[in-house]
Coordinates of C-alpha atoms and ligand atoms in Angstrom, one line a residue:
X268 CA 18.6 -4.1 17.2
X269 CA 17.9 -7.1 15.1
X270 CA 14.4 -7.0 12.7
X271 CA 12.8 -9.4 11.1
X272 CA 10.0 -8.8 8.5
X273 CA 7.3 -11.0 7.8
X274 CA 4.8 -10.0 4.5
X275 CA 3.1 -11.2 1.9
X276 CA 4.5 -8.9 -0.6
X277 CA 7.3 -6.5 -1.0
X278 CA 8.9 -4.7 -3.8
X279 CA 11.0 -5.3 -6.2
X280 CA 9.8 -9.2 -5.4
X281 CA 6.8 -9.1 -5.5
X282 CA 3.8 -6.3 -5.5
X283 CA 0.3 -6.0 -6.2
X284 CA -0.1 -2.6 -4.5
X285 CA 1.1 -0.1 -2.1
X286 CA 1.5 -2.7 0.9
X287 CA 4.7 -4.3 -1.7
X288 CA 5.7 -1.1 -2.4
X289 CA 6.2 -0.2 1.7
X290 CA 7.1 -3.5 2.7
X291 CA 9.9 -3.0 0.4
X292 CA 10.6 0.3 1.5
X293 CA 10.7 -0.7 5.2
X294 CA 13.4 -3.4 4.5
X295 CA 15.5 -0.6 3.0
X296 CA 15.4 1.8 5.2
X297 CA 15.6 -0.2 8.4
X298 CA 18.9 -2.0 6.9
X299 CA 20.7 1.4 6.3
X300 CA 19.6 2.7 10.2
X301 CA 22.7 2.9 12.2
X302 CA 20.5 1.5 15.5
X303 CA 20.0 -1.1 13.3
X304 CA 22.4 -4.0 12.9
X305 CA 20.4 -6.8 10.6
X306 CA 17.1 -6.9 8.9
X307 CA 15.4 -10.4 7.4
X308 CA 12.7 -10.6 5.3
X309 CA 10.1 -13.5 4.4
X310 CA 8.6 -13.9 1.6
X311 CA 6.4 -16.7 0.1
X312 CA 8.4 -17.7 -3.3
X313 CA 5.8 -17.2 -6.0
X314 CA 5.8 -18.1 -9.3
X315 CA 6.6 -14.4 -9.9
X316 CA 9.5 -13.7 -8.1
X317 CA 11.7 -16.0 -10.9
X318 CA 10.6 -13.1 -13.4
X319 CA 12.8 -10.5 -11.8
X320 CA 16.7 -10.1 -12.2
X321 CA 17.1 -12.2 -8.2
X322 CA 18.7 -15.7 -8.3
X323 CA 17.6 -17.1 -4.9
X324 CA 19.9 -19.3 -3.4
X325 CA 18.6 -22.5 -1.5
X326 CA 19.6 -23.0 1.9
X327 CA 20.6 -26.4 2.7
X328 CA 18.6 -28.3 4.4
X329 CA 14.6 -28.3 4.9
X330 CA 12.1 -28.3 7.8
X331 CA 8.9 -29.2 8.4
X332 CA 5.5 -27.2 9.6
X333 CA 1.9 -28.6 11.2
X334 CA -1.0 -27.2 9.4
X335 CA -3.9 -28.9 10.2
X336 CA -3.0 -32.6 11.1
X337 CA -0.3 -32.6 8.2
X338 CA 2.9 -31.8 8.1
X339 CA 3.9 -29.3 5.1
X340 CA 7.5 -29.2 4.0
X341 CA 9.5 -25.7 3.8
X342 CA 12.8 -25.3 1.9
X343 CA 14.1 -21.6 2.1
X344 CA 16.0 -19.5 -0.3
X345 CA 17.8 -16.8 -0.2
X346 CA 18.4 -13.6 -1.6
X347 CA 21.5 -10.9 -0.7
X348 CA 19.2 -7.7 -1.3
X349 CA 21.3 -4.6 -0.7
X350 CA 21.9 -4.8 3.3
X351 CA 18.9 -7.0 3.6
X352 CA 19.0 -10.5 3.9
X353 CA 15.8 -11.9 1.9
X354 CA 14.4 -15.2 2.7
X355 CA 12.0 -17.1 0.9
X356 CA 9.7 -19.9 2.3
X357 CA 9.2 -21.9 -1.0
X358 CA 6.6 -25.2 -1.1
X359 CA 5.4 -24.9 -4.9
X360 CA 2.3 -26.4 -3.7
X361 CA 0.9 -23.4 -2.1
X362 CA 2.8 -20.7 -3.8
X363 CA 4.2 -21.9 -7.8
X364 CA 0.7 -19.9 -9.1
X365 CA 0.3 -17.3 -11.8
X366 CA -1.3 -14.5 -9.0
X367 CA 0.1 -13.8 -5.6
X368 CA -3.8 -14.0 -3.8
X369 CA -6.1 -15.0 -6.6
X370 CA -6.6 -15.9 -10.1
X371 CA -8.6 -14.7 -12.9
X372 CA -11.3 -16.7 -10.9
X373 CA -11.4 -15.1 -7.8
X374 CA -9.7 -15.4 -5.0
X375 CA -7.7 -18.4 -4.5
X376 CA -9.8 -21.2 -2.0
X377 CA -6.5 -22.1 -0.1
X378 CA -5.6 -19.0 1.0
X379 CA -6.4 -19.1 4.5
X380 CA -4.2 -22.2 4.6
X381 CA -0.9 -21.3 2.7
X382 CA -0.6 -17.7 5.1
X383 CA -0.8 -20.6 7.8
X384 CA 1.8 -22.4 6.0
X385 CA 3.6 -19.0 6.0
X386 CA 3.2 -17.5 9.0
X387 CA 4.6 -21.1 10.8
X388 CA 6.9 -21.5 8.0
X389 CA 8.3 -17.7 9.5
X390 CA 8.5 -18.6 12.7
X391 CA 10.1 -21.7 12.6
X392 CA 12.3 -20.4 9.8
X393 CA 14.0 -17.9 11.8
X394 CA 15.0 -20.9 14.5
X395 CA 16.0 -22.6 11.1
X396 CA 18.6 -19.5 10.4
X397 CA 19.3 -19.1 13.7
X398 CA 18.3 -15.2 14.2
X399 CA 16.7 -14.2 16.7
X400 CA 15.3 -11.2 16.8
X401 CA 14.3 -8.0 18.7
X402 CA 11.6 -7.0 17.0
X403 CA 9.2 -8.8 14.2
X404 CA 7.5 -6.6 12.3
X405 CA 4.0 -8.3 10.3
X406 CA 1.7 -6.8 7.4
X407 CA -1.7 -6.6 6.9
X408 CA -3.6 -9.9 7.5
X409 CA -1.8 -12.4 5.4
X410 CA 1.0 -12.3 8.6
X411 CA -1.8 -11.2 10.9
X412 CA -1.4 -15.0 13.2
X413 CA 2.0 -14.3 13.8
X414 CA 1.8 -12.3 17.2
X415 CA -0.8 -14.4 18.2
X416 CA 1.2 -17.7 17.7
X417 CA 4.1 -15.4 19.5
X418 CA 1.2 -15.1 22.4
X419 CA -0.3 -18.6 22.3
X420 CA 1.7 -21.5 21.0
X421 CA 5.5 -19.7 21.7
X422 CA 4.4 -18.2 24.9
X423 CA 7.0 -19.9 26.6
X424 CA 9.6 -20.8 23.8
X425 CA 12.9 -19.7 25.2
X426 CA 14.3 -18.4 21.2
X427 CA 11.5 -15.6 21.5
X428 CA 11.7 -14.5 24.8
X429 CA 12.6 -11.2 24.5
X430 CA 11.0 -10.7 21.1
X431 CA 8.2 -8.3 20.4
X432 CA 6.2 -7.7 17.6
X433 CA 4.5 -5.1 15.3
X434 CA 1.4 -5.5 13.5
X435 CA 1.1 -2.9 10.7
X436 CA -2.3 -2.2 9.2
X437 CA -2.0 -1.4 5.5
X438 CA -5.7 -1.7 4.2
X439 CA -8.2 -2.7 7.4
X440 CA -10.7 -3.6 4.1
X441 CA -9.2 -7.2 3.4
X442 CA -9.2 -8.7 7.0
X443 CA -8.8 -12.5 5.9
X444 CA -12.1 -13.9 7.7
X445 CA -12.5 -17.3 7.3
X446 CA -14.8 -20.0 8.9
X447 CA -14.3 -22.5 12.1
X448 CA -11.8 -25.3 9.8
X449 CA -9.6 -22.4 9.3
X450 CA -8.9 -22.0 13.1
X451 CA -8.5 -26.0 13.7
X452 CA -6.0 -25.9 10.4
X453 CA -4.0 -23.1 12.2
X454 CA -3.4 -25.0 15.3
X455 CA -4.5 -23.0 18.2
X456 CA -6.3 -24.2 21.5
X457 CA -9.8 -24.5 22.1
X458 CA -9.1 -22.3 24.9
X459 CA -8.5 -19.4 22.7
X460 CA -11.8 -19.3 20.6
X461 CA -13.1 -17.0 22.5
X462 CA -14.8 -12.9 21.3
X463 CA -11.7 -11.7 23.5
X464 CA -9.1 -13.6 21.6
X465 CA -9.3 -15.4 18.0
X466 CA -13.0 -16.4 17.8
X467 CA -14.8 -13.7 15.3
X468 CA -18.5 -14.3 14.3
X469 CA -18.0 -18.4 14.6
X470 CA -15.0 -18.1 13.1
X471 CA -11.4 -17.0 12.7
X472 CA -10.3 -13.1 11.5
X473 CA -6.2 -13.0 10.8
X474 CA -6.5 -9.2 11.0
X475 CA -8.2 -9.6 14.3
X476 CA -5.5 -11.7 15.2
X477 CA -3.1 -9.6 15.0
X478 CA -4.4 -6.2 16.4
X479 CA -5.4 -8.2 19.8
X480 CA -2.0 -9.9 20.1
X481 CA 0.6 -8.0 18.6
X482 CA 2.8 -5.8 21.1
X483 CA 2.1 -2.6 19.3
X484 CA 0.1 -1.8 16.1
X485 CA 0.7 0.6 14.0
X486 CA -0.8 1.7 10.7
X487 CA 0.1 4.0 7.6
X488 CA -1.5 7.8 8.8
X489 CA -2.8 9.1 11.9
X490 CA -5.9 9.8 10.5
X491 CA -6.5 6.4 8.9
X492 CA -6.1 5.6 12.6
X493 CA -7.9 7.8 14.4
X494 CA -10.9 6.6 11.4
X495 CA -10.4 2.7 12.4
X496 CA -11.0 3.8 15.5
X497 CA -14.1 5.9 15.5
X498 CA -15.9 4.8 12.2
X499 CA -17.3 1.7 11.7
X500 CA -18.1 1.8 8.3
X501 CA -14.1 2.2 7.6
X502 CA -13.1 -0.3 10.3
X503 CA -15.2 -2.6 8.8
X504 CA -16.6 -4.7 12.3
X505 CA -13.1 -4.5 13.9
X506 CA -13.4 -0.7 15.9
X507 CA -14.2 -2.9 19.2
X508 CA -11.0 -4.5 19.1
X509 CA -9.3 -1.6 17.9
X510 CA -10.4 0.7 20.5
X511 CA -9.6 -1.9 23.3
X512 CA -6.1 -1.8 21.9
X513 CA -5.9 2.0 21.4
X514 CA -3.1 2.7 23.7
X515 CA -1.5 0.5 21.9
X516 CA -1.9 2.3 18.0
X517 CA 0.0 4.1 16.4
X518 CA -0.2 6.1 13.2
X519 CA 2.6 6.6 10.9
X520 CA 2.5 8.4 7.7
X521 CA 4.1 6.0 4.6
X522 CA 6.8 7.9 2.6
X523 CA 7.6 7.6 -1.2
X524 CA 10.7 6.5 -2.6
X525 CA 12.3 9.8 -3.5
X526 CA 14.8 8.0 -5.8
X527 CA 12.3 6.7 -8.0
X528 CA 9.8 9.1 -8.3
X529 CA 11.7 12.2 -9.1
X530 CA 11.0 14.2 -12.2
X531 CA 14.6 15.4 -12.6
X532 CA 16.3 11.6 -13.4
X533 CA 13.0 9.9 -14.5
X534 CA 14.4 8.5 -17.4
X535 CA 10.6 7.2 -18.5
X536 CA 9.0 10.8 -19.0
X537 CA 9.8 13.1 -21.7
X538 CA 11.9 15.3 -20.3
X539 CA 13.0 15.8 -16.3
X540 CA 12.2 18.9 -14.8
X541 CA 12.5 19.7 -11.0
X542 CA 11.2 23.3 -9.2
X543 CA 13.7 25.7 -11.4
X544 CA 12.5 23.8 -14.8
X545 CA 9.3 22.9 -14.4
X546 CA 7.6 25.7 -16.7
X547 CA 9.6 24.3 -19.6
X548 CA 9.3 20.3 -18.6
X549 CA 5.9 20.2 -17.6
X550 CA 4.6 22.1 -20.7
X551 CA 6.6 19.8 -22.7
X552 CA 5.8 16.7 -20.5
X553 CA 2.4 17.2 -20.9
X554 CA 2.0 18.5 -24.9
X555 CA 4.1 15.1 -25.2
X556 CA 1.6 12.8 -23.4
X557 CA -1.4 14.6 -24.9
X558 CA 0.0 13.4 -28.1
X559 CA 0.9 9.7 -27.2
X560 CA -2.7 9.4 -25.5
X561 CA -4.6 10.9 -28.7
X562 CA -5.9 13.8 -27.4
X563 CA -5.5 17.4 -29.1
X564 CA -2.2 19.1 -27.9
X565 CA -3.8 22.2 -26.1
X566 CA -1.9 23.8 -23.8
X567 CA -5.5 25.8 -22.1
X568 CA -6.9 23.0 -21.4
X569 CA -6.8 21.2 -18.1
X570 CA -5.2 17.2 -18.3
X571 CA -6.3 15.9 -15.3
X572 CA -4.9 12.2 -14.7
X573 CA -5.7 9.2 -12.9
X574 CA -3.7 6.1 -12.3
X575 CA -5.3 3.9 -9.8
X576 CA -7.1 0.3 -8.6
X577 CA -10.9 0.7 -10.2
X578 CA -12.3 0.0 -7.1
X579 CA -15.2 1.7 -4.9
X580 CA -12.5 2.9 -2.3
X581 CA -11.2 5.1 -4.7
X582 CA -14.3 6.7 -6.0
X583 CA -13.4 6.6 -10.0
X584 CA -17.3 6.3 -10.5
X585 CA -17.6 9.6 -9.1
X586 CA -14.8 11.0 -11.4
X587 CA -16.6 9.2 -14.7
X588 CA -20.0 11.0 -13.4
X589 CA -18.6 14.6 -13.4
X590 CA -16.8 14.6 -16.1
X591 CA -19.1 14.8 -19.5
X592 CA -19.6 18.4 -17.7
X593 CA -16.6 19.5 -18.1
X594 CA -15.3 18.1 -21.6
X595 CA -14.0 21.2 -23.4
X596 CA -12.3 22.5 -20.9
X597 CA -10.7 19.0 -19.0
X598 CA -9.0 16.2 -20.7
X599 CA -9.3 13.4 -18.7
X600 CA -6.5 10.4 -18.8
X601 CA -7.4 7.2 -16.7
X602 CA -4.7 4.5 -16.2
X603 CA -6.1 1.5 -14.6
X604 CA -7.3 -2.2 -13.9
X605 CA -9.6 -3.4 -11.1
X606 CA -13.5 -4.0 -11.0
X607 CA -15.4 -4.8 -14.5
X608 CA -17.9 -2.4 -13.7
X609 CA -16.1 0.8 -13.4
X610 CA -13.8 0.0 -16.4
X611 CA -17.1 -0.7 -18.5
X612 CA -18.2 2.4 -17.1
X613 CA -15.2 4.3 -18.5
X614 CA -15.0 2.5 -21.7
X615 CA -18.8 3.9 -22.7
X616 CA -18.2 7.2 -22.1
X617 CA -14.9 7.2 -23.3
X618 CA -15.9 5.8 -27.2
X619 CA -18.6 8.6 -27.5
X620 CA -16.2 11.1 -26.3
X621 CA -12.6 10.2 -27.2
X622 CA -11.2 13.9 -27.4
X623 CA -12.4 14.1 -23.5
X624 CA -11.9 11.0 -21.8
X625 CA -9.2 8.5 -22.5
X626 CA -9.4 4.9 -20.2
X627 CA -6.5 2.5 -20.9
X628 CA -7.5 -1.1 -19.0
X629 CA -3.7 -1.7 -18.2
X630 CA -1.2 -1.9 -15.5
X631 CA 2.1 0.2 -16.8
X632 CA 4.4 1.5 -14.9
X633 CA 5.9 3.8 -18.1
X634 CA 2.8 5.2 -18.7
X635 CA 1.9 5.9 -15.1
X636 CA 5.2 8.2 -14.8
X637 CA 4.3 9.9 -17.9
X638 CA 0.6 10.7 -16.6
X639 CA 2.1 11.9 -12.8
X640 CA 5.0 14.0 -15.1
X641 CA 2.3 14.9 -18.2
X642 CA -0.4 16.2 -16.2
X643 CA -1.9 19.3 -14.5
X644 CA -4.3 17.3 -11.8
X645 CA -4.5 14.4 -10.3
X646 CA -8.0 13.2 -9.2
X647 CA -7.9 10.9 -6.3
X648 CA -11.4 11.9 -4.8
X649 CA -11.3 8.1 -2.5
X650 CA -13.9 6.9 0.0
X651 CA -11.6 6.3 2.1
X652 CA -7.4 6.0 2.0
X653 CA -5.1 4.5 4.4
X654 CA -2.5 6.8 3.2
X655 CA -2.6 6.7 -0.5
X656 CA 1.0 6.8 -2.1
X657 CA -0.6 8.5 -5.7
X658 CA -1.2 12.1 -4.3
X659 CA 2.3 12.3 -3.1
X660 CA 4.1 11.5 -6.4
X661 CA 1.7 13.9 -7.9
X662 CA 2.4 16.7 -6.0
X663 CA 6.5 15.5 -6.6
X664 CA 5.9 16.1 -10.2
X665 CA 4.4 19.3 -9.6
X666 CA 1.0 17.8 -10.5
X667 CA -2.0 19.0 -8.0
X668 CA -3.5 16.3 -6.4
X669 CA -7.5 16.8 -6.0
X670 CA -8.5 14.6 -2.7
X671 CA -11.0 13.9 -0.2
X672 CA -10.3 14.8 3.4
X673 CA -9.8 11.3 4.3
X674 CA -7.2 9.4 5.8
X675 CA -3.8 9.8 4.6
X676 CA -5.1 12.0 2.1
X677 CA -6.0 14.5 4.9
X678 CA -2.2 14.0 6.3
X679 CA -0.3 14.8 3.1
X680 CA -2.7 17.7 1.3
X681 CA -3.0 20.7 2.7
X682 CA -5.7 23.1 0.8
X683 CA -6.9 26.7 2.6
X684 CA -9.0 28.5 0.0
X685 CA -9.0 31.3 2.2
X686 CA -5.3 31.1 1.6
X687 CA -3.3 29.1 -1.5
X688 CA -0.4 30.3 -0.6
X689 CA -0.2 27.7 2.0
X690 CA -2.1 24.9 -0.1
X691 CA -0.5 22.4 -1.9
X692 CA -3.3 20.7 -3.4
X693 CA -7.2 20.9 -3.4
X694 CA -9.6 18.8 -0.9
X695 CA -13.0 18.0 -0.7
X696 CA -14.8 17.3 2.7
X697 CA -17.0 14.3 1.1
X698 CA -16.6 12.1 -1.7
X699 CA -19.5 12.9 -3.4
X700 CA -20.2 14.1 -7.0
X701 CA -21.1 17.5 -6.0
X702 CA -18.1 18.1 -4.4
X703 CA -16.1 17.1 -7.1
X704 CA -18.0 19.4 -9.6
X705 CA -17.3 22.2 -7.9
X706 CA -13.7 21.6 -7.0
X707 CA -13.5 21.5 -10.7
X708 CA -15.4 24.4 -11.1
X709 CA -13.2 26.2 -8.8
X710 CA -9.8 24.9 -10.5
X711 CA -10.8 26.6 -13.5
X712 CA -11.4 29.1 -12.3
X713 CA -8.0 29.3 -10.8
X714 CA -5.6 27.6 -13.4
X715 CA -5.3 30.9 -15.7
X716 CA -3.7 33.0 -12.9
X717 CA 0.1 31.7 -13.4
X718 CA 0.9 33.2 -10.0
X719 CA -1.6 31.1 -7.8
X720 CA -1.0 28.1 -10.2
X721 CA 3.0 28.5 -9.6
X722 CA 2.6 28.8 -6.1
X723 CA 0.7 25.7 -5.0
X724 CA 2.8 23.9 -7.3
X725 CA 6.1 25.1 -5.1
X726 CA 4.6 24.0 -2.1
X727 CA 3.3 20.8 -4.0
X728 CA 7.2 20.0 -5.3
X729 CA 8.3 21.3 -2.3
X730 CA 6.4 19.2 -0.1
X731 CA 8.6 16.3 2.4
X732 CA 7.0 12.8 1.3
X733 CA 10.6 10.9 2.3
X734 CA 10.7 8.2 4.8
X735 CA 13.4 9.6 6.9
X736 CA 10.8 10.8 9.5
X737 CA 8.7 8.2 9.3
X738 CA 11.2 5.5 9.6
X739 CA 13.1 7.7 13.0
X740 CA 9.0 7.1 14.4
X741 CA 8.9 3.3 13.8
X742 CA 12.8 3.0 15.8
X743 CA 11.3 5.3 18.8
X744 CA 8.2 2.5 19.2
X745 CA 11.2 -0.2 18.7
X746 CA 13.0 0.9 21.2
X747 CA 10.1 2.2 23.3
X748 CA 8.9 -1.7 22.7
X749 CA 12.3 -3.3 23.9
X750 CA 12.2 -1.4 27.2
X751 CA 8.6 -3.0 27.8
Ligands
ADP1061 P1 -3.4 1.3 -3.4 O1 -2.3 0.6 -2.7 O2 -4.6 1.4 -2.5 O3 -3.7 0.7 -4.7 P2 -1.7 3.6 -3.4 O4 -1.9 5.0 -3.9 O5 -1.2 3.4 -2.0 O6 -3.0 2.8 -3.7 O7 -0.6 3.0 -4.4 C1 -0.9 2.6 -5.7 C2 0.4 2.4 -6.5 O8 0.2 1.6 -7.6 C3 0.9 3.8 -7.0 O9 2.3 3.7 -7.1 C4 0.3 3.8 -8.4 O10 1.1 4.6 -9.3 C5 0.4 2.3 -8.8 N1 -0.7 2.0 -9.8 C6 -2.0 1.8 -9.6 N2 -2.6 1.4 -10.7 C7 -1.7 1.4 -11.7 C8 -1.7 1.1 -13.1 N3 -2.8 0.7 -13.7 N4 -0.5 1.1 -13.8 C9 0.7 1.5 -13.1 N5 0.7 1.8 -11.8 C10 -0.4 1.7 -11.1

């Protein structure tokens, strides 16, 4: 079987969030499947990508792609990633910027136009290479026209005749919804702007686009898509299309790269630790962090960390409401960048109370492993989570992830207060404050009694977050697809 992914991210490229981080990991995975003989990968060249230790390779030649009446040049590079082959669709015009999607302005104007660029740029590229593939696979709605240019424009061009393709939902909150120009830039019929197909409120939704035309759609936990489906407030406008296509979903649970996140080689924490040595690493891990952060090295009191987007979704608002009640007895360590509001938020309560509440406004990869090794919780009490990839590294470093029942949340933390010898973390039903208070509440109570405490940190360690199974799910749709 032959793959070739299309995204607007992945890591070690390029990342601004979990989508680059499971792009990335689908790529590698895939290319290591036996049933698998070659996987490709687009990318748009950014600015970024010359930052990392890749020396891309240009391909000779160049080729050409419509977008609106003009004709945009493409000149590919490429990159020998492991057993993937990396290409990447370079045109500085649209891509040599400082951010991948927007600047310190906002979000950049052109954006509907250079995924256009990208997404025909793709397409034409792998005609280009000359690999023609079984399956493409497409992310979130930055690739979101590709199966509908598959359906529409290629309909009947012999090089993807037997192709099918995937759409994978990563985050149904950015859907890429732009006005009636857009739809004439991208180069579909008239015939096609219709509520069935790619007309959406006068204009032209890429995340539309590809849930109606893609051959299967799939996104990152079967509750995030049983949710898309049923609540409109999380599907944002699109549950209609979603539920016409429902036969056609599937949910499949992200994994975490093991190899990365794993307390016993993290060379960035203080000292590794896995299940055998966690009572002396974690107690060391976290005295150390207490003492890098500023707070008071006490080994009673609760660290509960945080290292997220400040965004709504994730419902940090609700953490900075709670927590004044709880100072003395809960340190609380926030790692994060996002909305000016929240961090301002966190920045007040944290200069009247710096022995409580520590907020640093950054994005750091060092410290992040030193808060998921250093720490005793980990809040993640989100509105709503595709899958959320924070809770599972938590739990990895033995550090109990406190979650609302949503979404891939729900799939990956199991908490019976009846019984915590099964739980591996704590949930709450609602993100709401008084939830969260007494989820708190009922930690402290708990944390003192080493034998309850050891136990859901077992099962938390102990729990499977690898991709193997997820990644045998997404080759039974493949095939399942072929045979179609
Ligand atoms: P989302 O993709 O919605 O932001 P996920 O939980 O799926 O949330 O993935 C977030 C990833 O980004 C995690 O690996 C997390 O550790 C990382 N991350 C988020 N904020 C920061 C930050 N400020 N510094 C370092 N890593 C961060």
């Amino acid at each position: 079987m032959k793959i070739a992914i299309a995204a607007s991210e992945a890591f070690p490229f390029c990342k601004t969030g979990g989508l680059g981080d499971v792009v990335g990991a689908l790529a590698n995975n895939f290319s290591r499947n036996p049933n698998i003989e070659n996987v490709v990968l687009f990318l748009p060249k950014y600015r970024e990508i010359a930052k990392t230790a890749f020396s891309p390779k240009k391909i000779q030649g160049n080729y050409f792609v419509p977008v609106g009446d003009r004709k945009e040049n493409v000149n590919l590079y490429f990159v020998n990633w492991g057993k993937v082959n990396v290409y990447l669709v370079d045109n500085p015009k649209y891509f040599d910027r400082p951010g991948l999607y927007r600047s310190e302005q906002g979000d950049y104007i052109d954006n509907d136009e250079r995924f256009i660029y990208f997404s025909r740029a793709f397409l034409e590229g792998l005609k280009f290479i000359d690999f023609k593939p079984d399956i493409i696979s497409t992310h979130d709605w930055q690739t979101g026209l590709i199966p509908a240019y598959l359906k529409t424009l290629y309909l009947f061009d012999a090089f993807y005749a037997k192709t099918k393709s995937t759409f994978t939902i990563h985050n149904i909150a950015y859907q890429g919804f732009f006005n009636k120009d857009t739809f004439v830039k991208a180069g579909f019929s008239w015939f096609d702007f219709t509520p069935d197909k790619l007309e959406y409120y006068g204009g032209i939704n890429f995340m539309k686009a590809g849930i109606t035309y893609a051959d299967a759609i799939t996104t990152v936990s079967p509750t995030y898509a049983k949710e898309i489906c049923e609540n409109p407030q999380i599907a944002r406008g699109l549950e209609g299309v979603l539920n016409y296509r429902k036969d056609h979903l599937y949910g499949i649970i992200n994994g975490i790269d093991t190899q990365i996140w794993d307390p016993a080689t993290d060379t960035f924490i203080y000292r590794g630790y896995d299940l055998k040595t966690y009572w002396r690493g974690k107690p060391y891990c976290k005295k150390m962090l207490q003492k890098e952060v500023g707070f008071e090295q006490d080994k009673n009191k609760i660290l509960a960390g945080c290292v997220s987007r400040l965004d709504w979704q994730k419902g940090i608002d609700l953490i900075a409401e709670v927590s004044e009640e709880f100072f003395g007895k809960i340190q609380f360590i926030i790692l994060g960048t996002g909305e000016k509001e929240i961090a301002q938020k966190l920045k007040t309560i944290a200069s009247s109370n710096p022995k409580d509440l520590i907020f640093i406004e950054e994005f750091n990869e060092e410290l992040a492993h030193k808060i998921y090794a250093g720490s005793d919780i980990f809040l993640m009490p989100s509105r709503f989570e595709p899958c959320g990839l924070s809770q599972m590294i938590a739990a990895r470093y033995g550090t109990i992830a406190v979650v609302t029942k949503v979404g891939g949340l729900k799939d990956t933390i199991f908490y019976d207060p009846d019984n915590l010898l099964n739980s591996n973390g704590f949930t709450i039903e609602t993100p709401t404050k008084e939830n969260l208070r007494s989820i708190l509440g009922h930690i402290i109570s708990i944390y003192s009694s080493k034998e309850i405490w050891s136990n859901i940190v077992k099962n938390a360690m102990k729990t499977d977050f690898s991709w193997e199974r997820s990644i045998s799910e997404y080759l039974n749709l493949f095939m399942s697809l072929q045979k179609k």
